[in-house]
Coordinates of C-alpha atoms in Angstrom, one line a residue:
X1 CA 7.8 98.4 232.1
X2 CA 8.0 96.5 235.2
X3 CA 9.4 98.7 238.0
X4 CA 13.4 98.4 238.5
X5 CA 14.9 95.5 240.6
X6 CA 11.4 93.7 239.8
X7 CA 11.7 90.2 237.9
X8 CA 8.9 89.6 236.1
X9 CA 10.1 86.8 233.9
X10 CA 12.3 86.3 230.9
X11 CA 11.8 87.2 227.1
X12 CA 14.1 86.0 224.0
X13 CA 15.2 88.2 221.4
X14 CA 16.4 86.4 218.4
X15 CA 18.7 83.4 220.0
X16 CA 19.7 86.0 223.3
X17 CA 17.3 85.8 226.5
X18 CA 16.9 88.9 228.5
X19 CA 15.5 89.2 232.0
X20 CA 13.0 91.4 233.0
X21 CA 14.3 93.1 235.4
X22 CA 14.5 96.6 234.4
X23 CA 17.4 97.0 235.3
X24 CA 21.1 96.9 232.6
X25 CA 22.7 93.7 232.6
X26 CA 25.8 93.1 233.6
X27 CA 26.9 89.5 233.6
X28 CA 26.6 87.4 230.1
X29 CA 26.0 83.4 230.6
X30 CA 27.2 81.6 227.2
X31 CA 25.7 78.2 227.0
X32 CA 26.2 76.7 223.5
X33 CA 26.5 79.7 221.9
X34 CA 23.2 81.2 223.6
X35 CA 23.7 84.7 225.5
X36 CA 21.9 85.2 228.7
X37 CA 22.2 88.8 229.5
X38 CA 21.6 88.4 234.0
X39 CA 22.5 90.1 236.6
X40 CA 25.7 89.4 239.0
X41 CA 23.3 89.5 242.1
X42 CA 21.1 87.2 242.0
X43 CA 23.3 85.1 240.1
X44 CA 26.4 85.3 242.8
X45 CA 23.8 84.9 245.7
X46 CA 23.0 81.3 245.0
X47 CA 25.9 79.8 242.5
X48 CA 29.5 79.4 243.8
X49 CA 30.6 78.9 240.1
X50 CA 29.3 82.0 239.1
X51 CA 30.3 83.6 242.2
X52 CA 34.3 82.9 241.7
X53 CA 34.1 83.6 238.2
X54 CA 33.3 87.6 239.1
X55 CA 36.0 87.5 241.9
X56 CA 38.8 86.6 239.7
X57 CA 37.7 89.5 236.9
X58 CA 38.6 92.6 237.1
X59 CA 35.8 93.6 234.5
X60 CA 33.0 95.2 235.4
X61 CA 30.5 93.6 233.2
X62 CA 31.7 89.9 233.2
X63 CA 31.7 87.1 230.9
X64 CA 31.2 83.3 231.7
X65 CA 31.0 80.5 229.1
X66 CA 29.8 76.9 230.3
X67 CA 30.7 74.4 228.0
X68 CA 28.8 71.0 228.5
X69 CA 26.0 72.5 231.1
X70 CA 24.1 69.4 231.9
X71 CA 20.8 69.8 229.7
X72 CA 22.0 73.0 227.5
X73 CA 20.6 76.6 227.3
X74 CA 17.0 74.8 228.4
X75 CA 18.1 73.8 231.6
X76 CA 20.4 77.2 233.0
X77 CA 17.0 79.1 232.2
X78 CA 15.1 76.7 235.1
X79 CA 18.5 77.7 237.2
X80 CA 18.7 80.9 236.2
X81 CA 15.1 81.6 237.1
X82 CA 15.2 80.1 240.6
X83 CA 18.3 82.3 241.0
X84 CA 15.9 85.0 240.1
X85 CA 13.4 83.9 242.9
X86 CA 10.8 82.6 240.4
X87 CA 8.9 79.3 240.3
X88 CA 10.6 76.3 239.1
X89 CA 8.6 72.8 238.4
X90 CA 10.6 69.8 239.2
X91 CA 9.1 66.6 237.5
X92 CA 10.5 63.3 237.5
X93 CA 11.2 64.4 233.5
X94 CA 13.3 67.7 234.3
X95 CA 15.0 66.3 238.2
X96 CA 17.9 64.6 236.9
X97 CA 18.9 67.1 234.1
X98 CA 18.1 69.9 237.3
X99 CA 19.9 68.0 239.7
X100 CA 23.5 67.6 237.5
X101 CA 22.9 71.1 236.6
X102 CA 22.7 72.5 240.5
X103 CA 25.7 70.4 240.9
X104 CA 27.3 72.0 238.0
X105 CA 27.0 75.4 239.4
X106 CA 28.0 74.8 242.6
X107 CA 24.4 75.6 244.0
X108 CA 24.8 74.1 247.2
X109 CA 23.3 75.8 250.6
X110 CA 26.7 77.4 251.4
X111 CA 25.6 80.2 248.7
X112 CA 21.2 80.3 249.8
X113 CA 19.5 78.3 252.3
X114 CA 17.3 75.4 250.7
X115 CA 19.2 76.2 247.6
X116 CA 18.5 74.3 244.2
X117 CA 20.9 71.2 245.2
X118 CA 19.3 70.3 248.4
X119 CA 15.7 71.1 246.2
X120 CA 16.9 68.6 243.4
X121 CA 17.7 66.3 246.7
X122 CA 15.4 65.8 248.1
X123 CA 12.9 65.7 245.2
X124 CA 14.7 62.8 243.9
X125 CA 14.8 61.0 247.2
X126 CA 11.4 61.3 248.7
X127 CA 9.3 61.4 245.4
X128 CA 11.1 59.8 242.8
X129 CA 13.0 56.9 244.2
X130 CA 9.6 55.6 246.0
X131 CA 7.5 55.6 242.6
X132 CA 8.4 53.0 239.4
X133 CA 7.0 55.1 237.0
X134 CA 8.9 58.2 238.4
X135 CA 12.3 56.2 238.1
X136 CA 11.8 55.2 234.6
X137 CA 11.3 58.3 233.7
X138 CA 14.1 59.7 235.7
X139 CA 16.6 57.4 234.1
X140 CA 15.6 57.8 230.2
X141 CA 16.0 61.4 231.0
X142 CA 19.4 60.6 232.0
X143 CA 20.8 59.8 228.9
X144 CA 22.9 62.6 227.9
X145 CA 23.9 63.5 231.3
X146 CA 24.7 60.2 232.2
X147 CA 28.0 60.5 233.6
X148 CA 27.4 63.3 235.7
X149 CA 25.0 61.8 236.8
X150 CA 26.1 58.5 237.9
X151 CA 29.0 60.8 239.2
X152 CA 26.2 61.8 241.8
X153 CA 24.9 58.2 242.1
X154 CA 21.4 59.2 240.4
X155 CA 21.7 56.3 238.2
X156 CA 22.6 53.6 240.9
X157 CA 20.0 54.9 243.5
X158 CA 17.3 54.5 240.8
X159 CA 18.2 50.9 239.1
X160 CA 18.7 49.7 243.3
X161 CA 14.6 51.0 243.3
X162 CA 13.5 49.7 240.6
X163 CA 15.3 46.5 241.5
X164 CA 13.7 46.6 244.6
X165 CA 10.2 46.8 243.3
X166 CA 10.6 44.0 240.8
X167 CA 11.5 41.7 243.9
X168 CA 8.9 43.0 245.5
X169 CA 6.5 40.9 242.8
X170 CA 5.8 37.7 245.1
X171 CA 6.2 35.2 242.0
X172 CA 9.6 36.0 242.2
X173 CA 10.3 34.0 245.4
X174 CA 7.2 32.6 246.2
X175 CA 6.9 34.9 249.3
X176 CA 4.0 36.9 249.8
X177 CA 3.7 40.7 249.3
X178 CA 0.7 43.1 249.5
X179 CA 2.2 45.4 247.7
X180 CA 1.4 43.7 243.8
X181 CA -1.2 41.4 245.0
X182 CA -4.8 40.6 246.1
X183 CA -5.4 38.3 249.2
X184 CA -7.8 35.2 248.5
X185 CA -9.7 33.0 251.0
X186 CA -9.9 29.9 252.4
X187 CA -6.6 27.8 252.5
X188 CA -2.9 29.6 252.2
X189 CA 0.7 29.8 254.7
X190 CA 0.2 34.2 254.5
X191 CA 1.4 34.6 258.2
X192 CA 0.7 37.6 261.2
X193 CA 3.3 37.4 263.9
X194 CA 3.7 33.3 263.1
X195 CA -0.1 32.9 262.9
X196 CA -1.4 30.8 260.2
X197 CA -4.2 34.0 258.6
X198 CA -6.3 31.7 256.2
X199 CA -5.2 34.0 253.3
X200 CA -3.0 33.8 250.1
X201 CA -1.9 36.0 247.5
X202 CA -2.7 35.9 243.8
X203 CA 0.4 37.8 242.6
X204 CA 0.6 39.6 239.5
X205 CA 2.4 38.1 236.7
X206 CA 6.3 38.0 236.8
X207 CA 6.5 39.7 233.8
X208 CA 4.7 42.8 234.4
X209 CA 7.8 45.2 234.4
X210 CA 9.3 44.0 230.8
X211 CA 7.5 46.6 228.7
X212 CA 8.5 49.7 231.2
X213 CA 12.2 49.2 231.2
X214 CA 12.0 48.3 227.2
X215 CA 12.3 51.8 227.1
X216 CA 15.5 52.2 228.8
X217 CA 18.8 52.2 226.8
X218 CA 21.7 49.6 226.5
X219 CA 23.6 50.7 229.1
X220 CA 20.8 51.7 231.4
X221 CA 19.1 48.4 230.8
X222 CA 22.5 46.4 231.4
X223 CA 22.6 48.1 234.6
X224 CA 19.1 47.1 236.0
X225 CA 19.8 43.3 235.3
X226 CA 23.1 43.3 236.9
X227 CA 21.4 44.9 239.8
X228 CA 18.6 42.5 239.7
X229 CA 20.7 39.2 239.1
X230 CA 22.8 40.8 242.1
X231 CA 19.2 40.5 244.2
X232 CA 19.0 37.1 243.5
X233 CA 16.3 37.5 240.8
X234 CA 15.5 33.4 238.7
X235 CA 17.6 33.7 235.5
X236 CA 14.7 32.6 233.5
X237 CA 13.2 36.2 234.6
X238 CA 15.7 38.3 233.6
X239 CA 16.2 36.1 230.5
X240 CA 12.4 36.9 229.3
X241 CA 13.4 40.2 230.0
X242 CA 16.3 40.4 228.1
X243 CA 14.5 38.1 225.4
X244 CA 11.8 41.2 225.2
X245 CA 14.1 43.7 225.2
X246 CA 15.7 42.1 222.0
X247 CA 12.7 41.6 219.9
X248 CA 12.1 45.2 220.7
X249 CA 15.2 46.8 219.1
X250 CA 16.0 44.0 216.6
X251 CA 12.9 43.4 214.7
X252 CA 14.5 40.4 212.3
X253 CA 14.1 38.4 215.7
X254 CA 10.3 38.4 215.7
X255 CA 10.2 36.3 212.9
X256 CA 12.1 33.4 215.1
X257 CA 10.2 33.8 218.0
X258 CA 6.4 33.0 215.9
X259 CA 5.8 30.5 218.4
X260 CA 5.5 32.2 221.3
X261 CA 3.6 34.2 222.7
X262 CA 5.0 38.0 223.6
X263 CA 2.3 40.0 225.5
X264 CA 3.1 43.9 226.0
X265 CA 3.0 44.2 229.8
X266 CA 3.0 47.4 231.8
X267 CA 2.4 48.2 235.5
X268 CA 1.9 52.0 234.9
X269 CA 0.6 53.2 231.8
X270 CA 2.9 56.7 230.8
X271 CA 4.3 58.3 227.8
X272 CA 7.7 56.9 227.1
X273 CA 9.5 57.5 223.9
X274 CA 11.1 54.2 222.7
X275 CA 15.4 54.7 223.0
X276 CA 17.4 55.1 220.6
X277 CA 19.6 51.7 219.6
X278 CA 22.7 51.1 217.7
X279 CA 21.3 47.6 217.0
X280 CA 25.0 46.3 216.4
X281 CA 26.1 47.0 219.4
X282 CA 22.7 45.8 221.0
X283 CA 23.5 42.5 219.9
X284 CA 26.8 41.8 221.2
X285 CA 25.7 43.8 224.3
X286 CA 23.0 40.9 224.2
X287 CA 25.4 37.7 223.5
X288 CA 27.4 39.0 226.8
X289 CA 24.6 39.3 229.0
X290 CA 22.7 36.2 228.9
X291 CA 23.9 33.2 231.1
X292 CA 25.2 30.0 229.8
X293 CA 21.7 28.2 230.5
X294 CA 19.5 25.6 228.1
X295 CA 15.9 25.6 227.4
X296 CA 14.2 25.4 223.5
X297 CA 12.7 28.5 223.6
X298 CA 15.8 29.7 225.0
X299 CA 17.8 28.1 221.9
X300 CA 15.3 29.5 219.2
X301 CA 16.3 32.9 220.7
X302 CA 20.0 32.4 220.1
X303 CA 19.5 31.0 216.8
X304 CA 17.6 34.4 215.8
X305 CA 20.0 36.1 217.2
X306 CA 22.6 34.5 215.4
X307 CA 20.9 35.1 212.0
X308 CA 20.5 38.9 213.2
X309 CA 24.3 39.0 214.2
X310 CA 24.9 37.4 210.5
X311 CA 22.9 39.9 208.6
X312 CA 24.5 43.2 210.9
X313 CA 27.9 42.0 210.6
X314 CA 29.1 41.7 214.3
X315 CA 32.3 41.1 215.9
X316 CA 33.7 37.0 215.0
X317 CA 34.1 36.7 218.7
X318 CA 30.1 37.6 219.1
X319 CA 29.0 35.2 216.5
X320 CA 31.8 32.5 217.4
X321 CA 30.1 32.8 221.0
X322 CA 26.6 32.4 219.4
X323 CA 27.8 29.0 217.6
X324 CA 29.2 27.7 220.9
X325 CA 26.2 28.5 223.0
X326 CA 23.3 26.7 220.9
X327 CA 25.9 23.6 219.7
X328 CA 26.3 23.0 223.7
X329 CA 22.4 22.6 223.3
X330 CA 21.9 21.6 220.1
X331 CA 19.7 18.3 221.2
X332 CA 16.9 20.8 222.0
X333 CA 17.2 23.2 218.8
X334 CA 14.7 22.3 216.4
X335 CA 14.9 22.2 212.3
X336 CA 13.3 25.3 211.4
X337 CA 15.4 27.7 213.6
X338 CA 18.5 25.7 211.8
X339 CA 17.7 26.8 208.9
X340 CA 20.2 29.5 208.6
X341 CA 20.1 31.2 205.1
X342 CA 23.7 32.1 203.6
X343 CA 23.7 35.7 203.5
X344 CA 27.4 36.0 202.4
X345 CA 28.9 35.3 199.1
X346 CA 28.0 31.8 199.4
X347 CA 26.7 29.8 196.2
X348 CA 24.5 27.6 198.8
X349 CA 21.2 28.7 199.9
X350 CA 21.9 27.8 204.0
X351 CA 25.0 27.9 206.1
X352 CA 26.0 24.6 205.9
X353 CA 29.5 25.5 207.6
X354 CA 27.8 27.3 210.6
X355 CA 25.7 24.2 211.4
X356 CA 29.1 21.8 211.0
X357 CA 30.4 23.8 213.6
X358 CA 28.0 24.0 216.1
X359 CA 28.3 19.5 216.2
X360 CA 31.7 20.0 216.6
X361 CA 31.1 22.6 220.1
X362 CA 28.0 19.3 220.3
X363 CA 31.0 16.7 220.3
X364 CA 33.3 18.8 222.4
X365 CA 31.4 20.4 224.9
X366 CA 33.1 18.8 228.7
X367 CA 30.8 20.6 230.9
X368 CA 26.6 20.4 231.1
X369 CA 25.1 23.2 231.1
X370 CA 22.3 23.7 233.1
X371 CA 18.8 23.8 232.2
X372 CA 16.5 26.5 233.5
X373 CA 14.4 25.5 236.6
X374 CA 11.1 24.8 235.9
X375 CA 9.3 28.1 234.8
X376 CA 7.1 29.9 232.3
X377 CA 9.6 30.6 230.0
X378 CA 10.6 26.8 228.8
X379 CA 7.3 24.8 230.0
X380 CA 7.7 22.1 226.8
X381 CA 11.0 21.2 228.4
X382 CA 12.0 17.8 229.4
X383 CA 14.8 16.4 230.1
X384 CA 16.4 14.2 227.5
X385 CA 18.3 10.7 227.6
X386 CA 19.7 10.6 224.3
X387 CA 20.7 13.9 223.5
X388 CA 23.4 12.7 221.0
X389 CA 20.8 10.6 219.3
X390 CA 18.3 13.8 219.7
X391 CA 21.3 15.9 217.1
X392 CA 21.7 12.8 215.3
X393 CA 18.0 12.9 214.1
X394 CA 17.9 16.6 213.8
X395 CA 21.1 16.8 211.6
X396 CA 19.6 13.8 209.1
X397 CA 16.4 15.9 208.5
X398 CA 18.9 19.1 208.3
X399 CA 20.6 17.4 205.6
X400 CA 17.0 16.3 203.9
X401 CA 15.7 19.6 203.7
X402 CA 19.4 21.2 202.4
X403 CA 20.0 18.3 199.8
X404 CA 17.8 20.2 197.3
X405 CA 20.2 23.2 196.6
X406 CA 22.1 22.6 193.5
X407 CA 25.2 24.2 194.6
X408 CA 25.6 21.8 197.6
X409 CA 28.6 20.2 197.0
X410 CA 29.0 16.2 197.5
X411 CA 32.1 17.0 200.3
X412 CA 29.6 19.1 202.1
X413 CA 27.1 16.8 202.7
X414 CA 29.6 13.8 203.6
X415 CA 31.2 16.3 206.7
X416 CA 27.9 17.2 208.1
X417 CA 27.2 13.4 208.4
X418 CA 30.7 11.9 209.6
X419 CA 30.8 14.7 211.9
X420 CA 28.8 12.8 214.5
X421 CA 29.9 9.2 215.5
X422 CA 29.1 6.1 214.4
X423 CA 27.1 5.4 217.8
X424 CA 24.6 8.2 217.2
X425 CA 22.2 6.6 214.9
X426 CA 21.0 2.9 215.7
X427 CA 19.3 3.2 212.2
X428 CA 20.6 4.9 208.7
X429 CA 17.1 5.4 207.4
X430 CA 17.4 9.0 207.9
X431 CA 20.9 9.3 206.1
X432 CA 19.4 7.6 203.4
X433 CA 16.3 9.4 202.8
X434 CA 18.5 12.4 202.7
X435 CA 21.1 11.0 200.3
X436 CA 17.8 10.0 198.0
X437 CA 17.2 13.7 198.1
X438 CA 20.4 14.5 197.3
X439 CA 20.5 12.4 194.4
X440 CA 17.4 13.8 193.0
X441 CA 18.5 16.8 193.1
X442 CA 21.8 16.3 191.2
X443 CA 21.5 14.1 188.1
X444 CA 24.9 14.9 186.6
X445 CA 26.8 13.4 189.7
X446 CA 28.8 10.6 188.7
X447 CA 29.2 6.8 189.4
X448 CA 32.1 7.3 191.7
X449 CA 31.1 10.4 193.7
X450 CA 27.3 8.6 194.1
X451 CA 29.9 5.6 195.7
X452 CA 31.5 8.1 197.6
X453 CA 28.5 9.5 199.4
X454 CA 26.9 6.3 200.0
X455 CA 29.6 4.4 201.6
X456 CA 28.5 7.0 205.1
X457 CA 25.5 4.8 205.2
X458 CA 25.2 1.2 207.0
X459 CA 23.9 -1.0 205.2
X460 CA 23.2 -3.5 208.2
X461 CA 21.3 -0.3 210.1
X462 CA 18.7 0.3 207.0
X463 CA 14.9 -1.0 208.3
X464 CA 13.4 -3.2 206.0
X465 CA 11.2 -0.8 204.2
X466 CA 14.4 1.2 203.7
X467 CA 15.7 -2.0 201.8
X468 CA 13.4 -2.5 199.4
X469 CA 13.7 1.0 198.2
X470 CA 16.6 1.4 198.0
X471 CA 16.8 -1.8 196.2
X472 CA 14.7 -0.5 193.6
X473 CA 16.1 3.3 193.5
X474 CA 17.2 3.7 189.6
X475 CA 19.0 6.9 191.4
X476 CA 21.8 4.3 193.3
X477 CA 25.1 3.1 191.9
X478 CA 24.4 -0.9 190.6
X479 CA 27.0 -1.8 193.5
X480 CA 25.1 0.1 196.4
X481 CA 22.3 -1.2 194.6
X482 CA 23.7 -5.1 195.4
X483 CA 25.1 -4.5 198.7
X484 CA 21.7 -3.6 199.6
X485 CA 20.0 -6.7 198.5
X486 CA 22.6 -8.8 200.3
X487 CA 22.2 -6.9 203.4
X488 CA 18.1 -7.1 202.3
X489 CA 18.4 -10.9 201.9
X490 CA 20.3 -11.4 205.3
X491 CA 17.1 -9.4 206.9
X492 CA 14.8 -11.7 205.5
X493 CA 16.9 -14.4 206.6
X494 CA 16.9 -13.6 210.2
X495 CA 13.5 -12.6 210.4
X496 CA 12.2 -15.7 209.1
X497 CA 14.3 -18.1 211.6
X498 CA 13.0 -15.9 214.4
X499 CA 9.4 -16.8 213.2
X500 CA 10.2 -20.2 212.8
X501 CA 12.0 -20.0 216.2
X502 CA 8.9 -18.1 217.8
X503 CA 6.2 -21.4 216.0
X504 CA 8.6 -24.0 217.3
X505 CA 8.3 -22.3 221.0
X506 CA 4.6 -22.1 221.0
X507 CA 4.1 -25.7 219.8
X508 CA 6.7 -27.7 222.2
X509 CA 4.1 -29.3 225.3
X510 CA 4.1 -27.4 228.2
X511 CA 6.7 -29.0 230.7
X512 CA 4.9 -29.9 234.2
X513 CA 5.5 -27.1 237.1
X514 CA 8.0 -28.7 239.9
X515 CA 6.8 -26.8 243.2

C-alpha cells in the first residue's frame, strides 16, 4: 500500500474509480452515473467549481454531480489526475475535449498557477493552430462539445487556420508562396525586396486539402467554406470541394459524376475516422451552399443531386431549388444526366414533369448567371451563342429516348415540345424522329390523337431526307402523310429553280470590267 497522502494513480472497481492515495475519501464526483471517490484537497486547490460546491455544504463528506461534463467520465479522470499532480498528455485528439472541460471546472490560475486552462491555452495556440493536421484533428474531436467549444472560440480560431493555410496554396491567387511549393529556374516574376530573382514556383495542386476536411462534419465543413469564401477563395475551389465532399457522404452521386475524374488528395497522411452524416440533411445543407454559378460539370452535379434529393425525400423547397438552378443552365446539361428515372408512383419510367419544369425556369429565367472563370473544374466549357437552340436540341433527343415507354401519354409528349417557342428550332427533323418513335412504340393510338401530335411539327422546317420518310412512314395519319408530299413537292420545286438559277448564272458572258 502506497504510503498515505501519496498518489500513485487511479484503479476502477466495478463502474467506481478510486484514487490511490491511501488515504479515505471524502468528496464523490458523479459524471454520468460514474462515482469518483477523491479527495476535497486536491480537488478544491485547482477547481473553483468544486471549490464552491464544498463551501456551500455543510456535509462533511460532500457530493457533486456534473451533468453534461464536456467528454464524460473519460475526460474528469485527465482533470482529476492533474488535480492530483500526475502527468497528463495533451494531443491535438484530447485538447479540445480538455480545454471545454478546464473551462467547465472553473480551472483557471486564480485556483493553481499554470493551472489546466492556461495548459489547454496555450497548447491549442502554439501547437495546434500552427499545424493542418493538428486542426483537423482538433475540430472532429469537437463534435460533441461543440458548443462549448465555439462558446470559447476553439472552433472559429481553428477553421480562420485552416483557412489560412489553404490560401497559403499559391494556385489560389497566382501569388507565390514557399510554403507548398518548390522554386524552378530560369524565367519567373518571384521577387526579393522588388528584385526580379530568376525563380518561380511550381505550386501544389489546388485541390490538395479536399480529402482532409472530407472528414469534418456538416456543420464544421459549412463553417470552413464560409470562412474561406470570406478570404476571397475562386468559387470553382470551394465548389470542387463541396462537389467532393458530396460524393463522399451520398454515394448515389458517383454514378453521375462517371466522367470525371475524382482523385483522393491529402497533404498529411493521418488516421481520420470518416463523420458521421444524416445524408438528408447533407443534401439540403448542399443545395444552400453552392453559388448560383454555370459550368457542365457543374450541372451534372446538380442533376445527381437532384435524383439523390428524389430518392431521400427532401424538403419541396430543396428540390424546387434544384429544378430552378440546372433549368437556368439547361443549354449546358447534357441527355444522360436528364434522364431522371420516376421513383414515385408514376406509371412512366422518367420524370417527364421534372424536366417540363426546368424549360419553364429555361424560358423565365431574367437574369444570366455567371459562368465559372476559367479553371480546372469546367475546362470543356465554352461559351454558347444559341443557348435556346442548345435546349431545343437537347429536349428533341429527350423526347426520342422517352418516346419508348408505353405509359407515356400523347399530352405528355405534346407539352414537353410546345413548351419551347416556335423560334427555337430552325428545323423539325428532331421532333419528328422522336414522334416516329413515339409512334412505334404505341400502335393502338388512334387516327385523331396521331393528328394531334403531329400538328407540333412544321412541315416547311422538315430537311429533305426527313420528307421522303416521312412520306413513306405506314406509321403517319394519310393526311400528315399528304401535307408532307406537298410540302416535299414545294422543296423540290425550289431547289430545282435555284439550280436552274445557279446554270443560267454561270453561262451568261462575262460583262467587260469598267475601271
Amino acid at each position: 500500500m502506497a504510503p498515505a497522502g501519496k498518489v500513485t494513480g487511479f484503479h476502477k472497481e466495478g463502474s467506481d474509480w478510486f484514487c490511490n492515495a491511501g488515504l479515505p475519501s471524502d468528496i464523490t464526483v458523479v459524471v454520468d452515473d460514474i462515482k469518483f471517490h477523491l479527495h476535497k484537497f486536491p480537488l478544491v486547490s485547482k477547481c473553483g467549481k468544486i471549490a464552491r460546491i464544498c463551501e456551500e455544504s455543510s456535509e462533511k463528506a460532500s457530493i457533486a454531480a456534473f451533468e453534461e461534463f464536456p467528454g464524460g467520465p473519460d475526460t474528469f479522470l485527465i482533470a482529476a489526475k492533474f488535480c492530483y499532480g500526475l502527468r497528463v498528455e495533451l494531443t491535438p485528439r484530447n485538447i479540445v475535449i480538455v480545454y471545454c472541460a478546464a473551462d467547465y471546472l472553473q480551472m483557471t490560475d486564480e485556483y493553481g498557477e499554470d493551472n489546466l486552462l492556461s495548459k489547454s491555452e496555450n497548447f491549442f495556440h502554439k501547437n495546434v493552430l500552427h499545424n493542418w493536421k493538428d486542426c483537423i484533428l482538433a475540430l472532429q474531436s469537437s463534435d460533441l462539445i461543440i458548443a462549448r467549444a465555439e462558446k470559447l472560440q476553439i472552433i472559429s480560431k481553428c477553421l480562420s487556420a485552416l483557412s489560412m493555410m489553404v490560401c497559403t496554396d499559391p494556385s489560389l491567387f497566382g501569388w507565390p508562396l514557399m510554403m507548398y511549393g518548390s522554386l524552378l529556374s530560369p524565367g519567373g516574376s518571384i521577387l526579393w525586396n522588388g528584385i526580379k530573382t530568376g525563380a518561380r514556383i511550381q505550386s501544389v495542386e489546388s485541390d490538395w486539402w479536399f480529402e482532409d476536411i472530407s472528414y469534418l462534419s456538416v456543420d464544421l465543413f459549412v463553417g470552413l467554406i464560409n470562412k474561406m469564401e470570406t478570404r476571397g477563395i475562386r468559387p470553382e475551389i470551394l465548389v470542387g470541394a463541396i462537389m467532393y465532399y458530396a460524393r463522399k457522404y451520398l454515394p448515389g452521386l458517383s454514378r453521375w459524376q462517371s466522367g470525371q475524374s475524382w482523385k483522393t488528395r491529402t497533404f498529411a497522411s493521418f488516421s481520420l475516422t470518416p463523420a458521421v452524416v444524416d445524408q438528408k440533411v447533407l443534401l439540403e445543407t448542399i443545395e444552400k451552399l453552392i453559388p448560383e454559378k454555370k459550368g457542365k460539370s457543374f450541372c451534372r452535379f446538380l442533376l445527381g443531386l437532384l435524383r439523390v434529393a428524389l430518392i431521400l425525400g427532401v424538403s419541396q423547397m430543396c428540390k424546387d431549388s434544384l429544378e430552378r438552378r440546372v433549368g437556368m443552365q439547361l443549354e449546358v446539361a447534357t441527355l444522360d444526366s436528364l434522364l431522371i428515372p420516376a421513383y414515385s408512383d408514376s406509371d412512366t419510367l422518367y420524370n417527364v414533369d421534372c424536366v417540363e419544369r426546368m424549360i419553364h425556369h429555361f424560358m423565365s429565367s431574367e437574369s444570366t448567371i455567371t459562368s465559372f472563370s476559367p479553371a480546372s473544374l469546367d475546362p470543356e466549357t465554352s461559351p454558347s451563342s444559341e443557348p435556346l437552340r442548345n435546349v431545343a436540341k437537347l429536349i428533341d433527343n429527350y423526347i426520342a429516348e422517352v418516346a419508348s415507354d408505353i405509359n407515356l401519354k400523347p399530352g405528355k409528349i405534346r407539352s414537353l415540345a410546345e413548351a419551347l417557342p416556335e423560334s427555337s428550332r430552325p428545323l423539325h427533323d428532331g421532333l419528328y424522329r422522336a414522334l416516329d418513335i413515339y409512334f412505334k412504340a404505341h400502335p393502338w393510338l388512334s387516327e385523331k390523337e396521331k393528328e394531334e401530335l403531329c400538328s407540333i411539327i412544321d412541315y416547311q422546317k422538315l430537311s429533305i431526307d426527313a420528307c421522303s420518310h416521312a412520306s413513306q412512314n405506314a406509321r403517319l395519319p394519310l393526311r400528315v402523310v399528304l401535307q408532307v408530299l406537298f410540302f416535299e413537292q414545294m422543296q423540290l420545286r425550289t431547289a430545282l429553280a435555284g439550280c436552274l438559277h445557279a446554270m443560267d448564272t454561270e453561262s451568261a458572258p462575262a460583262r467587260p470590267h469598267s475601271w
